[in-house]
Every structure is written in structure tokens, then in C-alpha cells.
Amino acid sequence: MSVRVGILGATGAVGQRLVELLAPHPSFEIASVTASESSAGATYRDAAKWRTGSPIPDAVANVEVVPTEPSAVPDDVSLLFSALPSDVGARVEPAFCEAGYVVSSNASNERMADDVPLVIPELNADHLALLDVQRAERGWDGALVKNPNCSTITFVPTLAPLSEYGLERVHVATLQAVSGAGYDGVSSMEIVDNALPHIGGEAEKLETESRKLLGSFDGSAIDHHDVTVSASVNRIPTLDGHLENVWVETDDDVTPEAAAEAMAAYPGIDLHTAPDPFIEVLSEPDRPQPRLDRNRGDGMAVSVGGLESSATGGLQYNCLAHNTIRGAAGASVLNGELLVDRGYV
Amino acid sequence: MSVRVGILGATGAVGQRLVELLAPHPSFEIASVTASESSAGATYRDAAKWRTGSPIPDAVANVEVVPTEPSAVPDDVSLLFSALPSDVGARVEPAFCEAGYVVSSNASNERMADDVPLVIPELNADHLALLDVQRAERGWDGALVKNPNCSTITFVPTLAPLSEYGLERVHVATLQAVSGAGYDGVSSMEIVDNALPHIGGEAEKLETESRKLLGSFDGSAIDHHDVTVSASVNRIPTLDGHLENVWVETDDDVTPEAAAEAMAAYPGIDLHTAPDPFIEVLSEPDRPQPRLDRNRGDGMAVSVGGLESSATGGLQYNCLAHNTIRGAAGASVLNGELLVDRGYV
Amino acid sequence: MSVRVGILGATGAVGQRLVELLAPHPSFEIASVTASESSAGATYRDAAKWRTGSPIPDAVANVEVVPTEPSAVPDDVSLLFSALPSDVGARVEPAFCEAGYVVSSNASNERMADDVPLVIPELNADHLALLDVQRAERGWDGALVKNPNCSTITFVPTLAPLSEYGLERVHVATLQAVSGAGYDGVSSMEIVDNALPHIGGEAEKLETESRKLLGSFDGSAIDHHDVTVSASVNRIPTLDGHLENVWVETDDDVTPEAAAEAMAAYPGIDLHTAPDPFIEVLSEPDRPQPRLDRNRGDGMAVSVGGLESSATGGLQYNCLAHNTIRGAAGASVLNGELLVDRGYV
Amino acid sequence: MSVRVGILGATGAVGQRLVELLAPHPSFEIASVTASESSAGATYRDAAKWRTGSPIPDAVANVEVVPTEPSAVPDDVSLLFSALPSDVGARVEPAFCEAGYVVSSNASNERMADDVPLVIPELNADHLALLDVQRAERGWDGALVKNPNCSTITFVPTLAPLSEYGLERVHVATLQAVSGAGYDGVSSMEIVDNALPHIGGEAEKLETESRKLLGSFDGSAIDHHDVTVSASVNRIPTLDGHLENVWVETDDDVTPEAAAEAMAAYPGIDLHTAPDPFIEVLSEPDRPQPRLDRNRGDGMAVSVGGLESSATGGLQYNCLAHNTIRGAAGASVLNGELLVDRGYV
């Protein structure tokens, strides 16, 4: 039985990735696509100006785009994927939840709210039960679950396998692709033959979301992890795939070999969109590279390479994930699958 | 009075930059250009396939290229600039020094040798006196001085102004331009829509050269600084300008404001090619950027931005320098000027 | 004596180039900079977010931006340079002319109007006298002169030296830089690892402006040349410099050698910003290239290469010009110099 | 029954594409991979430094690379795909044919030889029968068939549907991807923020191969078409996908609508790797674009857009094909399938 789903903000870069992932999905059926008021009434084909390298799925091309409001979405849709900008998300996501919809959202609003689970299924699926607290507190029939920022998703999975050694401090430098800013987020004149050592609000997301993701849920609240993370973020002229340089200091010593083994052995999760393996540890010193490794696991795997001991103590290595798949649309879809699996939809 | 100078390895990327800088130089006159045996006998124009954005200097275009050996260079040439590959440099630079030439070299061979000064004039001009030890030990009439690797030159100048606070640990991630690898060093298929998280031998250069540069000279040897540096190096699709993310931990606390002040106030040096100011501290959070800031001080200034306190303690900031000017050809020229100024030529 | 000048639309990509060219200009003094209502009142530094590779000129940085309307510009300003978008230009340029200002405009509105001279000084400086007709017809104290589109300026100068052979048909394919679309005109996701075979309205500009530029002025009107031009336009991932492939068929046969000679000998004009030579004919088959040749003549020269006989008859060759200097800001400045020289200012 | 095949020159850019296409092929089984003497003996994994975005096929990864000579290839291999450089191809391909192997070659040597069929199966499959002449003349048990240059394959398929109108003259400007030159063919310093208006020997290939492809086979020889083609070739900073601007003049008038219809209706061929449709006519004026359209038909379709009447008479339009799939490896594989289908293997 297919679950009828909707996509909020379906015409942008992440929205189009959601369409790509959901159209062929065996358990979801796209029943509604929403966009801003100005696109409402148009077919999805006309509204989206489809800009990925694959053809626009037939099942969606001629669907009429509706405005992003609960009354416009059919009642038999039970699960919504949100690719809204955070300011729009902040305004309308609660209304959808209030109206009974379960929302798996990529938007950054409320990611750090106490009663909103921030989930990477392979890492902290148990945090999803925070939804019971959320429903009780907010009086919602629906529910709101978030996936983290694309740059957070890239490196936090590599920390989880090291947590048994006692995570103390992390330095992370990101080399982020332009698609992370959306279709019109970075102009060509800004980035051709250039790099931008700043993305507004991004460093803070890496520093705070990581602690929530690695935290523990005691049945009523998330106890954030006390690891200290310092991030330096950069935009570079790549299309997809965030590459990150990581240094990790732990309480107990960990050799590069032990770390590689722990990462490679870190279990995935048995859901349709989840990759297997979850983390791919590469032995070539010059990998992972955005163009060569971003599509591992159909864009859902996290790649690691260059593992070695750092002169400053601890480990250093590089990691990479596809920012609009594992880091955005795929993350939301996987959370949607988890919501179904755990009975919230 | 002009000093007659020669350029060893004059046809490559750094060699061409040397020609650009030396042709209009008020105190140097290009009297000899060398290249590999296969180019010897050709005019410089034909051998170099001039590939910079400025016209080839008339004074050099029709000069005959000679092989890279002491007998091919006129005796009245007293100062040589070396843009040789390190394996060639290792083979021929000592022979030139033996033959009485003073060599200001960008090649990486012997940079860490005990009796070879590694110099950034604004930082450690006093290390040049190590040449007296070198001449005594090696029995040379000539002399060999080195400038550091391009990625080292970018961040070490920002550490010097902080040394009064007690440098302890440094993490640095580099985003390096393709020109750093020479004309054919990085193929387009490797780097378009991509980034490479590894450059052979580069991380070690940042970690060791920095300690020698910041060390002190006691009249007979360099006492390397004991700061610990850990580097992660990346190649990105920019043409010129290495951007670096730096975290510095010091014994004594230093605020971002105090650091900015110390950097901006750090003195330059009174030599023709030296920039004034030496370090430019930028207040916009998204600067420095390679394309917009690499030409500050005619490519010889170091730019700093994004200074703030790090969550992991200490400071974090970004810095940038033009890798083939301040980081290579300009560095060698400046060392040449220092050699003349201090009476070694 | 300096002429006090103003810049209409001073904060965009072409506006900033105008500031770069006019700030050090020996006969012009920037007395007013205008922008949209939203920027009015701010300093130029704050409004412009200066984004060129050179420092913002001190003389302009702290000037207050005024709205783009005649009442906001001082009366003693006699010459205005317009870098306005064409829709804004269409609305306000006539008002400035009406108010007595002479406007040298890069905006595309009215370029093809019968009584508006479209001028490249080296080609058709005599067309400027059309201003007498314009003033008579429109009752203006001021005047409006236009420079052509950046892609037109690139190839039409190479046709003029061939006109003695009888220009019949021209095919031209353009490879245009992203700066031609302004700072936010082309997003990075559109153009990284890509090319766009269409620019709205651009092909028509090449086809019609070329005939007006090559036309003759009989004292009362421009008789457009009857050469037939067919253009195919492309945007590629370069920052500056439009490269064009040209095929020219002429009534009389012309050899590549004769064409090269005619182009190289084509006279420039004795004005401050004019390059000498005007057209640079390069002998290497793989030139001109955008990055290597766009700055010839300080960005004001047109480069030609690859001249040969075409299998389809006639000639084929490649040409290049810096699109925001020779193709926009520099073109307007040169027209301004011509206006002064010919007594219209 | 699988045909056992070999790949000559399997480690380069085209060789890796051949491995990608042949490893999962239902009727071919990779039984031998050859490379230069220096790689012989290594596993394919080690020799190839696999550099595509997909994982290296298991079936090939550990195969031992053999030298490129007939004695090194097993006898039960009956079909070889050649991705050799043309100088090597010229030397060894005849030896393989002499030894009884049928060779489907992408190398440019002998493409224009009178008794070597140059084939695009959808266009001129009947030319394959020239192999009977070849075998008779050369006394080979094997056979040599060629596919055209990547830039030729891109536009010639769009001419075939127009041939009924009488092809007279064609002007074509190419915007070619860097992969067309092989992994190390274009350095990053040559092409970042740049374009190259020249590729050695390329223009001639477009001009001559097109006439052979469109020619007719009378049972003993190919009568080359008398259409005149003039090409201007450019390299631009895209990874894959050659975009071309085409102008076609025909004896009889053809409207853009009729041309679109003829192209869209042009039949494909019933072979495994052949796309359906063969030619995709796109209605958006700004398509095809390399990144968005190169993968149509799994990289084997030719895309056309921007069809309109040209000011110079005739038609103008843009076309695109994936240069290393349809333009190289895929072309060879398709020719291999045709060889099997027609009984030559």
C-alpha cells in the first residue's frame, strides 16, 4: 500500500530532488506539490523549470501546483516533505502539523527546538519518540521532524563511530558546493575562479546541531552531547557534494586503523532509501572527491578518507556527502520512511 | 647600479612570474634565463609559450635560453633566482653556489637543511646571517637562501604578530589554487566541479617550515619554534590565491580585536617589492576571497578576515595570499632584495 | 580643466567598472553617483558592495548615492555615463537629456532609434553629428549617445577593415562571459560545468546594431549597411572577455594575409581611453583566449586570431574583447571623450 | 550467448567509459584489457586509477592488464574495442586485424581510408558492407571499422534528416568539453576562466568526416557527399557534452517546423545501446545544455534546440551529444553491436 505524500516547496533545488526521489519510490505516491502563491495554478512542469540532469517524472509533470497551505492539500495525504525556505517553514509548518499532517522537513526553522526531533536515522532513530512529547505539548495530531543542515550531515556520521572513545573537541573546515544555496543562491560572478570563506549562520549550525544529534533521549528530552565543535565554512565552485576536513580529539586514544574499522562497521538502517554501507572508508589518500564520490550509495552514503593521526593529537580525516541528496532531500525521505516504520504515519 | 641577475627554470609558471617581476625591476637586470636542455638555444619567447595575462617583456622575449648549468651563465651575473623543480634544484643549486653564485630559491629542496636560511623578510630577516655559517661549512663563495612553500607563506605571517601571546597549537585547512602545481600540474578533468583533499608532501611542509620560520637564530643555528601545527590541504578550482582557515591556540588569551590590531600593526620591511601594509585585516566577514583579494599589495600582501573566538578556545580566522607572487616568485625576489641590502650580493 | 561627470546606475557591474575608469581619469571628475531609490542616501561604499579585484577608489567611496533623477544631480555636472538597466534607461535617460545633460549610455534602449547615434569612436565617429538632428527633433539641450552591445563591439571592429572588399554575409557564434549579464545575471548552478546556447534578445542585437554601426551618415540620417549577419549566442563559464567565431563573405576575394594586414593597420583614434593599436592580430592559432588576451590595451583593444580561408568561401577567424571594458564601461567613457572632443560637452 | 570482447587502451578516459558500458552489457563479456607496456602485469584497478563517478565494475577490477599486441589477447576473443591514441592505433590495429580480430575503433587513424567504413549505425549502417572490400583488398580475416570524431558525431546526425532538402553548405561552431582531450589533455590553468579557440586537427575532421558519413556506398566504394562544411572549434570549461551551433543551407527551403519534424521522426536502430528516440528536439530556446541534456538516452541521444530561420538564409540551431559516450565509447560499442548483427563477428 502506497502512502500518499505531498511536497511543500516543490519547485526549488531541494524540491526537485524530492520529486526525483519520490516519483519512483515504491511506498510513496506524490499526491500534491505546493509552491508560492505566484506559481499556484500552473503545472509542475511550468512552475519548476526542471533543472536536474534527469528527465522530469511523467507522474508529476502535469500535476497542478497548489499554494502552500493546509486547505490546498488533500486530506488523504498523510505525510508531507518540506523543502521550504526557513522563514516560510516557520510560518506554515506548524499550521500543517496542527491540521494533522506529519511533516518531514529539511527547513532549518525549529531544528533546535526542545520538542522537535532532529534525526539521521542511522544515528539517532530513537530520538523520533520525542514526537510523543511534541504532540502532548503542542496538541497536534500531526508531527514535525527535522533533518539537519547539509554540512552537519556530512561530518556527524563520522563522529558517531568514535563516540565510544569519548568525543572531546572537533575542528571542521567545510568546502561546500553551490547547490547548497539553492538555484539562485550563489551567482557565477561570486564563485568562478573564487571561494567564499563565509556562509551566513552555517558555522553555528554545525556547532549546535551536531551536539543535539549526538545527544541521548531519556524519554522526555534530548540531552545534548558536550563535544565542542568549531567550524570554518567555505563555498567553492563545485555543483554538488560537501567535502569536509575534520580533526577529532577524544578522551581515549584511537588509531587511524581503529577509527577506519569503527566507521566501516558502523551499521546502517533497514529502510528503502538507506545506503549499505552507510559509511564508505576509502584507502586512496586523495579521496573522497566531490565529483567522484558524491554518488556513492545513490547519493546517500558518507565517504571518508585520509584518516591519520594529527600532529595536534587525535585524528584527522576528510569526509564527503551529497548535499542535496544525503544532505537534504534524501535525508527528508529517509526520515519519512522512518516515520512510517515507527508508526507515526 | 643594476645587479645583473639570472633566472634558473625561467619557462615554467613561477619562472614566468619571475620574468614579470624582474623585467621592470629598478635594481635588477635580467642577464640570463635557463631551462632544460631541450629548450636551450631557443629564444625565451619560443621556449616559454608565455601564458600570463600580461604581454611578454621585450627585454626578455628574444634572449637565448641557456641550459641550467654554471658554465652557461655569464660570470658577471651575481644573483640567481631559482624556479626549478625540487629534484633539479637539489642537483644543480649547490653547483651554482659552489661556482660563486648567490641563489634565491623557491625550490623545496634543502629548505629544512640546518645551514640554509628559510626566509620571509618581514618575519625573520635576521636568519639570513645563517649564510655565514653556510659559507664556512660548505666552503662556498656563493650562497643559498630559500623562501617557504606557497601555502606556508600564507598563514605563517599571521602567526608572527600573535607570538607574544605564546603560540601553542595551530590547525590549518588550505584551499589552494591550481597554479600552485605549475602549468600542467592539475588537469582540468581532475578539478572542474571538484576538489582534491590531498597534495603530496604539502601538509608536512606547512607543519615543519612554519616552525623553522618562527624560530630564533642564535648566531650559529636556528632554534625551531615549538608550536604544533596540523594541516589539512585541499586543491580547489581557483587559478591563483591560496585561502586558508586557521585556528590558533595561545598560552595567553587574545581577543579577536587585539589580534586584528597586532596583525594590522605588524611592520613590513623597507624593500622595493615589499607591500605596505604587510598584513591587511579586512572587516567584512566574507573576505578575503581569492579573486578579489589576491592582488592586494601587488600580490605581495597577506589578507586576513573573519577573526573571531573559536568554540574550541583560541582564535579562528581566514587568510589569503597570492601563491605565485607572495607565495613563490615575489618571495624569491624579495629575498633577493634582502640579500643585496644585507651585503651578500 | 576637468569635466564634472555623473554615473547613472553606479552600483552594478558596469557601474563599478565606470568608477574604476573614471576615478583616475585626467579630464573627468566624478561628481555624482546615482542608484535606485533603495540605495539613495547610503555611501557609495555601502551601496556598491564593491566587487572588483582592485580597491574602491577613495574619491568615490564616501560619496553619497543619490536617486536616478535629474533633480538629484548637481547642475554643474555636464556629462553623464549611464550603466542603467534598459527599462530604467528608457524611462529616465530622456528626462536627463531634456534637463540639459549629455548622456553617454551603455543601456540598450533607443540604440536603434533613428536619431540616436550608436558609436564606436574608431569606426564611426562621424555619426556623432547625428546629435544635431536629435537636438533639433527632440528640442533637447542635452544629448543621448549610445555604445553598442558588448557582443556587437567584439566583432564589428574586425569587419570595418574588410569593408573595402564589400561585406556580404557574416556568421558569428559568440562565447560570452558571465559578467555580461551583471552580478546576479547568471547563477552558478546554471553555468558551472555547463554552457547556455541562448541569451534573450542578444542575437538580434548583433544582427541589427552591426548594420547601423557600419552604415554611413549623410548629414541627416544613418543609412544602415546591407551586410547580412546571422548570430548564434552562447554563455560560457568565463568571467570576462567575449570570444567570437566569425565567418565573413565578401564581394571581392580577400586572403587571410590581406585581412590580417588590413586589420592590424586599421587606425585607432587619438583619445585618452583609446588603445593603440586598436586591433591586435595574433599569429598563434590558439589565440585570442579570454583570460590571456582580454586585458590587451588595458581592456580596450580587440584581438583577432586564427585567420584563414573558410571551406565555405570567404574568411574565418576568431576575435575577442573585454566585455565590461571595451564592451561596456570603457566604450561609454570613450564616447564621453569623443563628445568632449567634438564640442558636445 | 555472450561474445568475448577485448578493450585496447582500456585505462584512458575513453577506455574507462568502454569498461562502464561493456561490463553490464547483455551480449558482451570483457575477456581482455590492454594498455601500454608500462601498465602490463598490473590489475586493471591499479593501472586505470579509475576516475569516473561510478564504482569500478567488479568483473574487471582484478583482471590483469596485458600489453597491446595480438599475442597477448586470447584467441577466443573475437571483437575488440579500440580506445587507443591514433598513433598507437595506426601501428597496432592492422596487426590485430591481420591476426583475425574484428576491431571497432574510436581512434582517428584510417578513418578517411577508402576501404575503412566510418559508421554511425542510425545513419549509414549500409557502409559496413565496405568491410567485404576491405577484407578482399587487405587479405584480413579480421576487420576494421571506425566511428567518427566526437565533434562530428554531434552534428552530422542532425544533417541526415535534412538531406532530402539538398544539403549545400554548413557552418558549425563547437563548444567542446575537456574530456574530449583525455584525462590529461587540457590542464586546469589552460581552461579555468578561459576558452581555447583551437583544437589541433579537429576542424578538418568535422569538415571531411561529415562528407564520408553522409556519402553513399555503391557496393565497392563510398561516394562522399558534396556538402561543404566549415568548422570553428572551441574548448570550454565543461566536463562532458559537446554543444554545437549549426547553420545549414539547403537547395530547397525548409522551415524550422519541418526540420524539427524531420529530426524528431528520424529513425533509430534496433540495437541494445541505441537510444530511442535517436534525436530529441527540445522546444525551450535555451536548450540543449551540456550538463542538463548530455545524459539523454543514457548518453546516446543527440539533442537539438533553438531551431529557427537564419538571417543568412537556411536554418540555424544548436545540437549536443555526450562526447565520451555517443561521441566515443558508446559509438564504438554500438558499432560492435552492428558488427555482430550483420554477421561480421
Short mmCIF file of C-alpha atoms in Angstrom, two decimals, chain A residues 27-221:
data_model
loop_
_atom_site.label_atom_id
_atom_site.label_comp_id
_atom_site.label_asym_id
_atom_site.label_seq_id
_atom_site.Cartn_x
_atom_site.Cartn_y
_atom_site.Cartn_z
CA SER A 27 5.88 3.08 -0.93
CA PHE A 28 5.15 6.74 -1.54
CA GLU A 29 2.90 8.34 -4.13
CA ILE A 30 3.17 12.06 -4.86
CA ALA A 31 -0.34 13.40 -4.46
CA SER A 32 0.31 17.11 -4.01
CA VAL A 33 3.01 19.64 -4.85
CA THR A 34 2.94 23.13 -3.37
CA ALA A 35 4.78 26.33 -4.15
CA SER A 36 4.45 30.03 -3.55
CA GLU A 37 1.22 31.83 -4.42
CA SER A 38 2.70 33.06 -7.71
CA SER A 39 3.19 29.54 -9.05
CA ALA A 40 -0.15 28.15 -7.86
CA GLY A 41 -2.38 27.01 -10.70
CA ALA A 42 0.48 26.24 -13.08
CA THR A 43 1.50 22.71 -13.94
CA TYR A 44 4.54 21.48 -12.07
CA ARG A 45 6.44 21.39 -15.36
CA ASP A 46 5.85 25.09 -15.97
CA ALA A 47 6.36 26.17 -12.39
CA ALA A 48 9.55 24.21 -11.73
CA LYS A 49 11.65 24.97 -14.80
CA TRP A 50 13.06 21.48 -14.21
CA ARG A 51 16.80 21.80 -13.95
CA THR A 52 18.29 18.45 -12.99
CA GLY A 53 20.18 16.19 -15.37
CA SER A 54 17.38 13.60 -15.44
CA PRO A 55 14.01 13.96 -17.22
CA ILE A 56 11.06 15.35 -15.28
CA PRO A 57 8.98 12.39 -13.98
CA ASP A 58 5.80 11.95 -16.01
CA ALA A 59 3.68 11.37 -12.94
CA VAL A 60 4.39 14.87 -11.66
CA ALA A 61 4.94 16.96 -14.78
CA ASN A 62 1.31 17.85 -15.30
CA VAL A 63 0.17 17.98 -11.70
CA GLU A 64 -1.25 21.36 -10.75
CA VAL A 65 0.81 23.27 -8.22
CA VAL A 66 -1.22 24.40 -5.20
CA PRO A 67 -0.42 27.13 -2.67
CA THR A 68 1.47 26.11 0.47
CA GLU A 69 -1.43 26.00 2.90
CA PRO A 70 -3.26 23.13 4.64
CA SER A 71 -6.57 23.72 2.90
CA ALA A 72 -4.96 23.19 -0.50
CA VAL A 73 -3.57 19.74 0.27
CA PRO A 74 -5.92 16.72 0.00
CA ASP A 75 -6.99 15.16 3.30
CA ASP A 76 -5.85 11.68 2.30
CA VAL A 77 -2.29 12.89 2.13
CA SER A 78 -0.74 11.84 5.41
CA LEU A 79 2.94 12.67 5.03
CA LEU A 80 4.49 15.90 3.81
CA PHE A 81 8.07 16.61 2.83
CA SER A 82 9.10 20.21 3.34
CA ALA A 83 11.74 21.90 1.20
CA LEU A 84 10.55 25.35 2.21
CA PRO A 85 12.86 28.28 2.96
CA SER A 86 13.17 28.53 6.74
CA ASP A 87 11.17 31.73 7.07
CA VAL A 88 8.25 30.21 5.17
CA GLY A 89 8.69 26.94 7.05
CA ALA A 90 8.49 28.76 10.37
CA ARG A 91 5.20 30.30 9.29
CA VAL A 92 3.39 27.36 7.73
CA GLU A 93 4.81 24.08 9.03
CA PRO A 94 3.08 24.39 12.42
CA ALA A 95 -0.22 25.02 10.63
CA PHE A 96 0.16 21.78 8.69
CA CYS A 97 1.02 19.86 11.86
CA GLU A 98 -1.95 21.41 13.62
CA ALA A 99 -4.12 20.28 10.71
CA GLY A 100 -2.97 16.71 11.27
CA TYR A 101 -0.18 16.31 8.73
CA VAL A 102 3.08 14.64 9.63
CA VAL A 103 5.89 16.80 8.23
CA SER A 104 9.42 15.59 7.47
CA SER A 105 11.22 18.86 6.98
CA ASN A 106 14.54 19.99 5.61
CA ALA A 107 13.89 23.63 6.57
CA SER A 108 16.14 24.99 9.30
CA ASN A 109 13.43 26.54 11.46
CA GLU A 110 12.82 24.80 14.79
CA ARG A 111 15.66 22.34 14.29
CA MET A 112 16.96 23.21 17.72
CA ALA A 113 13.54 23.37 19.43
CA ASP A 114 13.40 21.17 22.55
CA ASP A 115 10.45 19.11 21.39
CA VAL A 116 11.40 18.71 17.72
CA PRO A 117 13.42 15.60 16.88
CA LEU A 118 16.46 16.24 14.68
CA VAL A 119 17.12 12.90 13.09
CA ILE A 120 19.62 10.97 10.99
CA PRO A 121 18.01 7.51 11.09
CA GLU A 122 21.28 5.56 11.20
CA LEU A 123 22.43 7.66 14.17
CA ASN A 124 19.58 8.55 16.44
CA ALA A 125 16.35 6.92 15.26
CA ASP A 126 15.37 6.66 18.91
CA HIS A 127 15.05 10.45 19.08
CA LEU A 128 11.92 10.10 16.96
CA ALA A 129 9.98 9.14 20.07
CA LEU A 130 10.32 12.79 21.13
CA LEU A 131 7.29 13.23 18.87
CA ASP A 132 5.12 11.87 21.65
CA VAL A 133 6.31 14.72 23.85
CA GLN A 134 5.78 17.13 20.98
CA ARG A 135 2.22 16.00 20.36
CA ALA A 136 1.37 16.18 24.02
CA GLU A 137 2.84 19.66 24.41
CA ARG A 138 1.58 21.19 21.20
CA GLY A 139 -1.71 19.34 20.99
CA TRP A 140 -1.00 18.28 17.41
CA ASP A 141 -2.44 15.33 15.55
CA GLY A 142 0.35 15.81 13.09
CA ALA A 143 4.05 15.93 13.88
CA LEU A 144 7.21 17.76 12.88
CA VAL A 145 10.55 16.05 12.39
CA LYS A 146 13.67 17.70 11.03
CA ASN A 147 16.81 16.57 9.30
CA PRO A 148 19.99 18.55 9.95
CA ASN A 149 21.80 21.00 7.73
CA CYS A 150 23.65 19.51 4.76
CA SER A 151 27.06 20.40 6.17
CA THR A 152 26.16 18.87 9.53
CA ILE A 153 25.02 15.62 7.97
CA THR A 154 28.38 15.27 6.23
CA PHE A 155 30.61 15.03 9.29
CA VAL A 156 28.42 13.98 12.22
CA PRO A 157 28.02 10.40 10.92
CA THR A 158 31.79 10.05 11.14
CA LEU A 159 31.79 11.11 14.80
CA ALA A 160 29.21 8.58 15.96
CA PRO A 161 31.51 5.55 15.47
CA LEU A 162 34.16 7.35 17.54
CA SER A 163 31.89 8.22 20.44
CA GLU A 164 32.99 5.19 22.42
CA TYR A 165 36.41 6.85 22.67
CA GLY A 166 34.89 9.93 24.29
CA LEU A 167 34.44 12.84 21.88
CA GLU A 168 36.05 15.99 23.24
CA ARG A 169 36.79 18.55 20.58
CA VAL A 170 36.23 18.79 16.86
CA HIS A 171 37.60 21.24 14.32
CA VAL A 172 35.92 21.10 10.94
CA ALA A 173 36.54 23.09 7.76
CA THR A 174 33.93 22.74 5.02
CA LEU A 175 34.28 23.06 1.24
CA GLN A 176 30.65 23.34 0.22
CA ALA A 177 29.02 23.04 -3.18
CA VAL A 178 26.94 25.84 -4.68
CA SER A 179 23.75 23.79 -4.84
CA GLY A 180 23.56 24.07 -1.06
CA ALA A 181 22.45 27.66 -1.52
CA GLY A 182 19.63 26.85 -3.95
CA TYR A 183 19.35 27.63 -7.65
CA ASP A 184 19.96 31.34 -7.35
CA GLY A 185 21.87 31.33 -4.10
CA VAL A 186 25.37 31.90 -5.46
CA SER A 187 25.92 33.96 -8.58
CA SER A 188 28.53 32.85 -11.09
CA MET A 189 30.44 36.12 -10.66
CA GLU A 190 30.82 35.36 -6.97
CA ILE A 191 32.28 31.92 -7.39
CA VAL A 192 34.02 31.36 -10.75
CA ASP A 193 37.78 31.38 -10.01
CA ASN A 194 36.96 32.11 -6.38
CA ALA A 195 35.97 30.74 -2.97
CA LEU A 196 33.85 32.33 -0.23
CA PRO A 197 35.08 31.85 3.35
CA HIS A 198 31.71 32.54 4.94
CA ILE A 199 28.10 31.32 4.73
CA GLY A 200 25.69 33.18 6.96
CA GLY A 201 24.60 31.15 10.01
CA GLU A 202 26.21 27.97 8.71
CA ALA A 203 29.08 27.59 11.17
CA GLU A 204 26.67 27.85 14.10
CA LYS A 205 24.52 25.06 12.64
CA LEU A 206 27.49 22.70 12.50
CA GLU A 207 28.41 23.58 16.06
CA THR A 208 24.96 23.17 17.65
CA GLU A 209 23.13 20.60 15.52
CA SER A 210 25.99 18.14 15.98
CA ARG A 211 25.56 18.17 19.75
CA LYS A 212 21.83 17.58 19.52
CA LEU A 213 22.26 14.72 17.03
CA LEU A 214 24.84 13.00 19.20
CA GLY A 215 22.79 13.57 22.35
CA SER A 216 20.74 10.97 24.18
CA PHE A 217 16.97 10.81 24.65
CA ASP A 218 15.75 9.85 28.06
CA GLY A 219 12.08 9.53 27.16
CA SER A 220 11.23 13.14 27.75
CA ALA A 221 14.05 15.30 26.43
#
